[in-house]
Amino acid sequence: MTRPNILLITTDQQRYDTIHAAGFDYMITPNLDRLAAEGCIYTNAYSPNPVCLPARHNLITGLSARYHSFDDNYFDDSHQIPYHLPTFAQMLSDNGYDTIAIGKMHFQPYRRHNGFNRLLLMDEIPRFREDDDYAIYLKNNGYDYLQSLHGVRHMLYMQPQQSLVAEKDHGSTWVADNTINYLKTKSKNRPWMIWAGFIQPHPPFDVPASFAHLYDNIPLPSVKVSKTEISTLAKENYNLANYPNIETLNRARQLYMSAISFVDKQVGRIYETLKEIGELDNTLIIFTSDHGEMLGDYGTYQKFLPYDYSSKIPMIIRYPAKIQANTKNDDFVDLNDIFPTFMDVANIKMPDLDYPGRSIFTNQKDRNYQYIEHQHGARRWVSMQNKEYKYNYYYGGAKEELFRKDDESANLFVTDPALAKQISAPLKEKLIAYEKRYGLEGYIVNDDFISFEDFTPIFYRECNPPFFPANLSNEEEKAKLWSLEQELKEAIKNEKVVDIDKLDKAYYQHILDYNKIKG
């Protein structure tokens, strides 16, 4: 029996409503549409923990934070997957697959292989240039003056901007180039597994100039407004983006969509290569993302919320041996299901652990419900939904939300408390059972949630200056680097909607001296 190849393509921070074939006509995604026409769109796909590191560690281990320890983002190399936990890459490598990870992985420590035979890494803000293959590529290809490798994150984290590198050298192009190079040069007579990890559309929204105006004349949906009070954690998200007016937000939304269309172009290049080498139909292709992006809806930004714009993700699977072309499936699926799906198609026995996911191609999981978790202590929340309602419980203040699946703008515990209590009861019971089995230990006592005092939201604006320049030992290399002010000016020179003087310079002052920006 010939075992199939496996291609996992992930984007970062791509919300579910961003693929034309999934019913969102404003999107320009011809190559993802082609995958969908030849495969299946999963319309109820979710991130089991909608933040980068937790989601990716769920994906690679098939297990929750109870096992791998990442309930939130932790950027400390002492925080890592326990060595005894198997990963899908390890299982595939141990069973004869050639495995390679290309692009953003977010492993910790950064270059830990986690079972992959080879790594070609690209991360957002590497601490050491030599750890990052894309950073080395830029250094060797005429960009040795750049500090900000994937757009300007200092002061412009979610602001409109354009790429500091040409389209041919952009990180999204680099992921596709290296994936294609592997496919064209690999040895024959053994199956392979590639994880191609794109950073886009994660902010900064640094698309090449050639894609920067793709959505200028396409009406995008208006931002959604909440009719009832949102959670304390969601309120904390208010200040992340620092948009002085609606025009700036709307331009940022255009660039976010453009970033997805640019990735779509790269997906098309990989698809054509698979077709060219004759391995398209013997390859399981899964396209998905680690989590979504609020993008201004309900006045919030980024992720780590139970709302669909944060937790619901795109997922397309093409695999003619198991998937009927041009189909849609509304069963609940999530990133926990990817590990067992890979083991299923590769005919490898799963390890003897209590996995929350099951192969998407089997009927071994109740797909009428979806569990999601995030964080610990007072900031922890958990969520359970069926096809009609979503119930969220926040440990801080023991707060509850119940939403109809088609409307997350109105919390029924506020608008109709009696109905909410009645409808949420079975969802709450099921959520407690899941939390007791898969959630962090100690949060269910006497078969009920514990509670913490609610926390006070922290005022925070995202601002991440580059790390690696401070760790360069060669003074000549340091001398070549552009100043952060110069990078900032270059990134927004063609984005007229951005006015530095309208941004919260007083806040950023403690990080960098932005008074120099105006010369």
XYZ file of N, CA, C and O in Angstrom, residues 314-425:
448
model
N -10.464 29.129 9.134
C -10.723 28.449 7.857
C -10.114 27.045 7.878
O -9.094 26.814 8.533
N -10.724 26.121 7.183
C -10.119 24.802 6.987
C -10.629 24.208 5.677
O -11.835 24.110 5.461
N -9.686 23.857 4.830
C -9.985 23.178 3.566
C -9.129 21.924 3.509
O -7.933 21.962 3.817
N -9.736 20.817 3.136
C -8.987 19.569 2.982
C -9.201 19.034 1.573
O -10.342 18.893 1.113
N -8.098 18.735 0.902
C -8.139 18.089 -0.414
C -7.434 16.746 -0.300
O -6.260 16.669 0.026
N -8.162 15.676 -0.567
C -7.600 14.319 -0.516
C -8.584 13.377 -1.211
O -9.516 12.862 -0.587
N -8.423 13.192 -2.516
C -9.420 12.447 -3.293
C -9.739 11.059 -2.752
O -10.858 10.569 -2.944
N -8.796 10.419 -2.054
C -9.042 9.072 -1.529
C -10.133 9.066 -0.463
O -10.781 8.034 -0.243
N -10.331 10.202 0.205
C -11.300 10.246 1.310
C -12.327 11.370 1.177
O -13.373 11.330 1.824
N -12.019 12.373 0.362
C -12.839 13.589 0.320
C -13.502 13.735 -1.036
O -12.839 13.688 -2.076
N -14.805 13.934 -1.022
C -15.532 14.207 -2.261
C -15.329 15.659 -2.662
O -15.356 16.561 -1.826
N -15.083 15.888 -3.929
C -14.805 17.238 -4.415
C -16.009 18.157 -4.235
O -17.172 17.722 -4.248
N -15.695 19.446 -4.055
C -16.696 20.511 -4.024
C -17.785 20.269 -2.977
O -18.976 20.373 -3.247
N -17.346 19.936 -1.759
C -18.301 19.665 -0.691
C -18.056 20.616 0.476
O -16.997 21.220 0.608
N -19.059 20.726 1.330
C -18.951 21.473 2.576
C -19.419 20.571 3.710
O -20.317 19.745 3.538
N -18.791 20.740 4.868
C -19.108 19.926 6.024
C -19.257 20.848 7.219
O -18.358 21.642 7.508
N -20.397 20.769 7.932
C -20.611 21.662 9.063
C -20.368 20.987 10.409
O -20.716 21.534 11.461
N -19.738 19.805 10.413
C -19.330 19.189 11.675
C -18.277 20.049 12.359
O -17.468 20.705 11.694
N -18.245 20.013 13.678
C -17.175 20.700 14.398
C -15.866 19.928 14.226
O -15.793 18.729 14.475
N -14.838 20.632 13.773
C -13.478 20.088 13.701
C -12.549 21.138 14.302
O -12.876 22.322 14.345
N -11.399 20.691 14.789
C -10.450 21.655 15.341
C -9.027 21.153 15.141
O -8.788 20.076 14.571
N -8.069 21.941 15.615
C -6.655 21.619 15.403
C -6.241 20.345 16.133
O -5.250 19.714 15.759
N -6.990 19.954 17.168
C -6.695 18.691 17.850
C -6.890 17.486 16.942
O -6.329 16.416 17.195
N -7.693 17.645 15.899
C -8.004 16.526 15.010
C -6.908 16.259 13.976
O -6.932 15.232 13.304
N -5.957 17.169 13.834
C -4.966 17.025 12.760
C -3.988 15.891 13.030
O -3.687 15.087 12.136
N -3.464 15.798 14.258
C -2.549 14.702 14.611
C -3.182 13.342 14.300
O -2.606 12.534 13.541
N -4.385 13.033 14.848
C -4.968 11.720 14.541
C -5.340 11.525 13.072
O -5.314 10.399 12.575
N -5.639 12.611 12.372
C -5.908 12.495 10.938
C -4.652 12.058 10.196
O -4.694 11.187 9.313
N -3.515 12.648 10.542
C -2.247 12.244 9.925
C -1.938 10.778 10.219
O -1.512 10.030 9.334
N -2.141 10.364 11.460
C -1.864 8.960 11.818
C -2.804 8.013 11.060
O -2.396 6.929 10.644
N -4.026 8.439 10.875
C -5.018 7.627 10.166
C -4.585 7.376 8.721
O -4.506 6.219 8.276
N -4.248 8.423 7.984
C -3.918 8.239 6.570
C -2.569 7.544 6.396
O -2.333 6.883 5.388
N -1.661 7.700 7.392
C -0.352 7.050 7.311
C -0.381 5.641 7.894
O 0.634 4.937 7.869
N -1.553 5.239 8.414
C -1.732 3.900 8.991
C -0.749 3.659 10.148
O -0.071 2.632 10.222
N -0.682 4.631 11.060
C 0.177 4.548 12.233
C -0.707 4.545 13.481
O -1.634 5.350 13.603
N -0.422 3.662 14.405
C -1.205 3.551 15.635
C -0.969 4.768 16.524
O 0.158 5.188 16.738
N -2.049 5.323 17.050
C -1.948 6.462 17.951
C -1.298 6.053 19.270
O -1.503 4.932 19.749
N -0.530 6.952 19.893
C -0.008 6.678 21.232
C -1.148 6.499 22.237
O -2.277 6.961 22.018
N -0.842 5.845 23.340
C -1.862 5.528 24.342
C -2.029 6.697 25.315
O -1.597 6.650 26.464
N -2.657 7.774 24.832
C -2.944 8.953 25.635
C -4.394 9.376 25.393
O -5.014 8.950 24.402
N -4.930 10.199 26.270
C -6.325 10.614 26.169
C -6.447 11.814 25.230
O -6.543 12.966 25.655
N -6.437 11.535 23.936
C -6.493 12.601 22.934
C -7.913 13.147 22.787
O -8.862 12.375 22.641
N -8.074 14.472 22.786
C -9.400 15.056 22.587
C -9.868 15.007 21.136
O -11.068 15.107 20.868
N -8.924 14.873 20.193
C -9.281 14.857 18.780
C -9.350 13.448 18.225
O -8.855 12.481 18.823
N -9.938 13.343 17.059
C -10.009 12.077 16.321
C -9.805 12.387 14.836
O -9.989 13.526 14.390
N -9.470 11.385 14.071
C -9.315 11.592 12.637
C -10.592 12.170 12.051
O -11.705 11.730 12.367
N -10.428 13.157 11.219
C -11.570 13.776 10.548
C -12.276 12.782 9.632
O -13.456 12.945 9.309
N -11.571 11.717 9.248
C -12.132 10.747 8.314
C -12.828 9.578 9.007
O -13.174 8.584 8.360
N -13.013 9.654 10.335
C -13.703 8.586 11.058
C -14.907 9.156 11.789
O -15.093 10.380 11.856
N -15.704 8.277 12.377
C -16.876 8.693 13.155
C -16.663 8.419 14.642
O -17.576 7.995 15.345
N -15.470 8.695 15.129
C -15.119 8.342 16.507
C -15.223 9.510 17.476
O -14.829 9.391 18.630
N -15.739 10.623 17.064
C -15.843 11.804 17.918
C -17.222 12.431 17.761
O -17.772 12.474 16.657
N -17.773 12.910 18.869
C -19.043 13.628 18.817
C -18.775 15.023 18.268
O -18.255 15.894 18.964
N -19.130 15.234 17.024
C -18.853 16.506 16.357
C -20.040 17.461 16.389
O -20.153 18.370 15.571
N -20.917 17.254 17.353
C -22.024 18.179 17.552
C -21.689 19.265 18.570
O -22.488 20.174 18.791
N -20.494 19.147 19.186
C -20.078 20.103 20.213
C -18.633 20.513 19.995
O -17.829 19.758 19.435
N -18.296 21.711 20.475
C -16.924 22.213 20.367
C -16.496 22.870 21.673
O -17.163 23.792 22.165
N -15.366 22.401 22.208
C -14.781 22.930 23.448
C -13.576 23.794 23.096
O -12.771 23.440 22.239
N -13.448 24.950 23.765
C -12.304 25.849 23.585
C -11.882 26.336 24.971
O -12.722 26.519 25.860
N -10.580 26.559 25.157
C -10.068 27.043 26.433
C -9.009 28.115 26.185
O -8.447 28.224 25.100
N -8.709 28.880 27.254
C -7.600 29.835 27.175
C -7.191 30.299 28.559
O -8.034 30.544 29.423
N -5.871 30.424 28.775
C -5.242 31.064 29.929
C -5.469 30.294 31.235
O -5.938 29.152 31.248
N -5.108 30.961 32.344
C -5.197 30.378 33.675
C -5.586 31.469 34.664
O -5.564 32.661 34.347
N -5.936 31.063 35.869
C -6.312 32.017 36.902
C -7.524 32.846 36.525
O -8.436 32.374 35.847
N -7.536 34.107 36.947
C -8.691 34.978 36.718
C -8.907 35.279 35.245
O -10.000 35.679 34.834
N -7.869 35.100 34.422
C -7.995 35.378 32.992
C -8.443 34.152 32.193
O -8.621 34.236 30.980
N -8.630 33.049 32.864
C -9.041 31.839 32.145
C -10.515 31.901 31.765
O -11.353 32.388 32.532
N -10.794 31.422 30.564
C -12.169 31.198 30.143
C -12.258 29.868 29.404
O -11.259 29.359 28.884
N -13.442 29.310 29.384
C -13.716 28.080 28.634
C -15.044 28.249 27.918
O -15.878 29.068 28.313
N -15.208 27.493 26.843
C -16.378 27.681 25.990
C -16.864 26.339 25.466
O -16.056 25.454 25.157
N -18.180 26.205 25.379
C -18.799 25.024 24.774
C -19.920 25.500 23.871
O -20.725 26.357 24.256
N -19.973 24.939 22.662
C -21.025 25.335 21.739
C -21.593 24.130 21.017
O -20.939 23.089 20.881
N -22.842 24.273 20.602
C -23.442 23.327 19.667
C -23.790 24.101 18.400
O -23.299 25.218 18.206
N -24.604 23.548 17.550
C -24.876 24.212 16.271
C -25.794 25.433 16.411
O -25.948 26.206 15.471
N -26.368 25.625 17.615
C -27.307 26.736 17.802
C -26.811 27.802 18.757
O -27.085 29.002 18.570
N -26.060 27.401 19.792
C -25.667 28.346 20.837
C -24.218 28.142 21.264
O -23.666 27.048 21.145
N -23.638 29.218 21.797
C -22.297 29.167 22.375
C -22.359 29.690 23.806
O -22.854 30.802 24.054
N -21.829 28.881 24.749
C -21.799 29.255 26.155
C -20.351 29.481 26.582
O -19.495 28.607 26.396
N -20.052 30.652 27.127
C -18.712 30.999 27.595
C -18.735 31.236 29.097
O -19.621 31.942 29.600
N -17.739 30.673 29.790
C -17.591 30.914 31.227
C -16.235 31.540 31.495
O -15.200 31.008 31.065
N -16.235 32.677 32.200
C -15.015 33.379 32.572
C -14.769 33.179 34.068
O -15.613 33.540 34.899
N -13.623 32.607 34.406
C -13.326 32.331 35.806
C -13.191 33.610 36.627
O -13.513 33.618 37.814
N -12.722 34.689 36.027
C -12.642 35.968 36.716
C -14.018 36.568 36.882
O -14.642 37.004 35.910
N -14.546 36.568 38.116
C -15.871 37.112 38.366
C -17.002 36.157 38.064
O -18.168 36.548 38.153
N -16.673 34.913 37.693
C -17.698 33.900 37.373
C -18.744 34.450 36.405
O -19.948 34.321 36.603
N -18.263 35.061 35.337
C -19.158 35.673 34.359
C -19.535 34.676 33.264
O -18.743 33.798 32.911
N -20.737 34.847 32.736
C -21.236 33.932 31.717
C -21.719 34.711 30.493
O -22.216 35.827 30.602
N -21.572 34.069 29.341
C -22.136 34.592 28.098
C -22.852 33.453 27.390
O -22.401 32.299 27.423
N -23.946 33.766 26.761
C -24.633 32.819 25.881
C -25.019 33.583 24.623
O -25.696 34.612 24.690
N -24.588 33.064 23.491
C -24.881 33.702 22.210
C -25.583 32.718 21.290
O -25.281 31.508 21.299
N -26.498 33.254 20.505
C -26.969 32.479 19.372
C -25.822 32.395 18.371
O -25.062 33.339 18.206
N -25.702 31.279 17.697
C -24.548 31.067 16.825
C -24.469 32.085 15.696
O -23.382 32.341 15.175
N -25.581 32.647 15.316
C -25.566 33.606 14.205
C -25.489 35.047 14.694
O -25.596 35.983 13.900
N -25.312 35.256 16.023
C -25.288 36.628 16.537
C -24.538 36.686 17.865
O -25.105 36.406 18.925
N -23.261 37.079 17.800
C -22.476 37.209 19.024
C -22.449 38.653 19.535
O -21.611 39.007 20.355
N -23.384 39.452 19.064
C -23.441 40.846 19.511
C -24.326 41.022 20.738
O -24.293 42.073 21.372
N -25.126 40.006 21.083
C -26.073 40.144 22.194
C -25.955 38.951 23.131
O -26.276 37.813 22.764
N -25.477 39.203 24.347
C -25.370 38.171 25.372
C -26.761 37.912 25.950
O -27.368 38.794 26.574
N -27.272 36.707 25.772
C -28.625 36.390 26.227
C -28.749 36.433 27.742
O -29.859 36.583 28.262
N -27.648 36.311 28.477
C -27.716 36.461 29.933
C -28.071 37.901 30.316
O -28.523 38.153 31.433
N -27.904 38.833 29.391
C -28.279 40.228 29.617
C -29.658 40.518 29.035
O -30.507 41.129 29.686
N -29.896 40.055 27.814
C -31.153 40.400 27.131
C -32.328 39.513 27.532
O -33.478 39.960 27.465
N -32.060 38.276 27.938
C -33.138 37.353 28.331
C -32.572 36.345 29.324
O -32.334 35.178 28.985
N -32.342 36.747 30.586
C -31.661 35.889 31.567
C -32.343 34.545 31.808
O -31.659 33.518 31.952
N -33.666 34.506 31.856
C -34.374 33.248 32.117
C -34.135 32.261 30.988
O -33.855 31.073 31.219
N -34.256 32.736 29.764
C -34.007 31.866 28.606
C -32.554 31.405 28.594
O -32.267 30.231 28.329
N -31.640 32.321 28.884
C -30.216 31.985 28.874
C -29.911 30.886 29.886
O -29.149 29.957 29.604
N -30.472 30.999 31.069
C -30.219 29.990 32.104
C -30.729 28.631 31.664
O -30.064 27.602 31.863
N -31.892 28.615 31.057
C -32.492 27.350 30.609
C -31.679 26.720 29.487
O -31.346 25.523 29.528
N -31.319 27.514 28.490
C -30.618 26.974 27.326
C -29.183 26.598 27.668
O -28.648 25.606 27.160
N -28.547 27.371 28.546
C -27.135 27.134 28.843
C -26.900 25.934 29.746
O -25.784 25.402 29.791
N -27.926 25.492 30.459
C -27.729 24.436 31.463
C -27.068 23.176 30.892
O -26.063 22.701 31.441
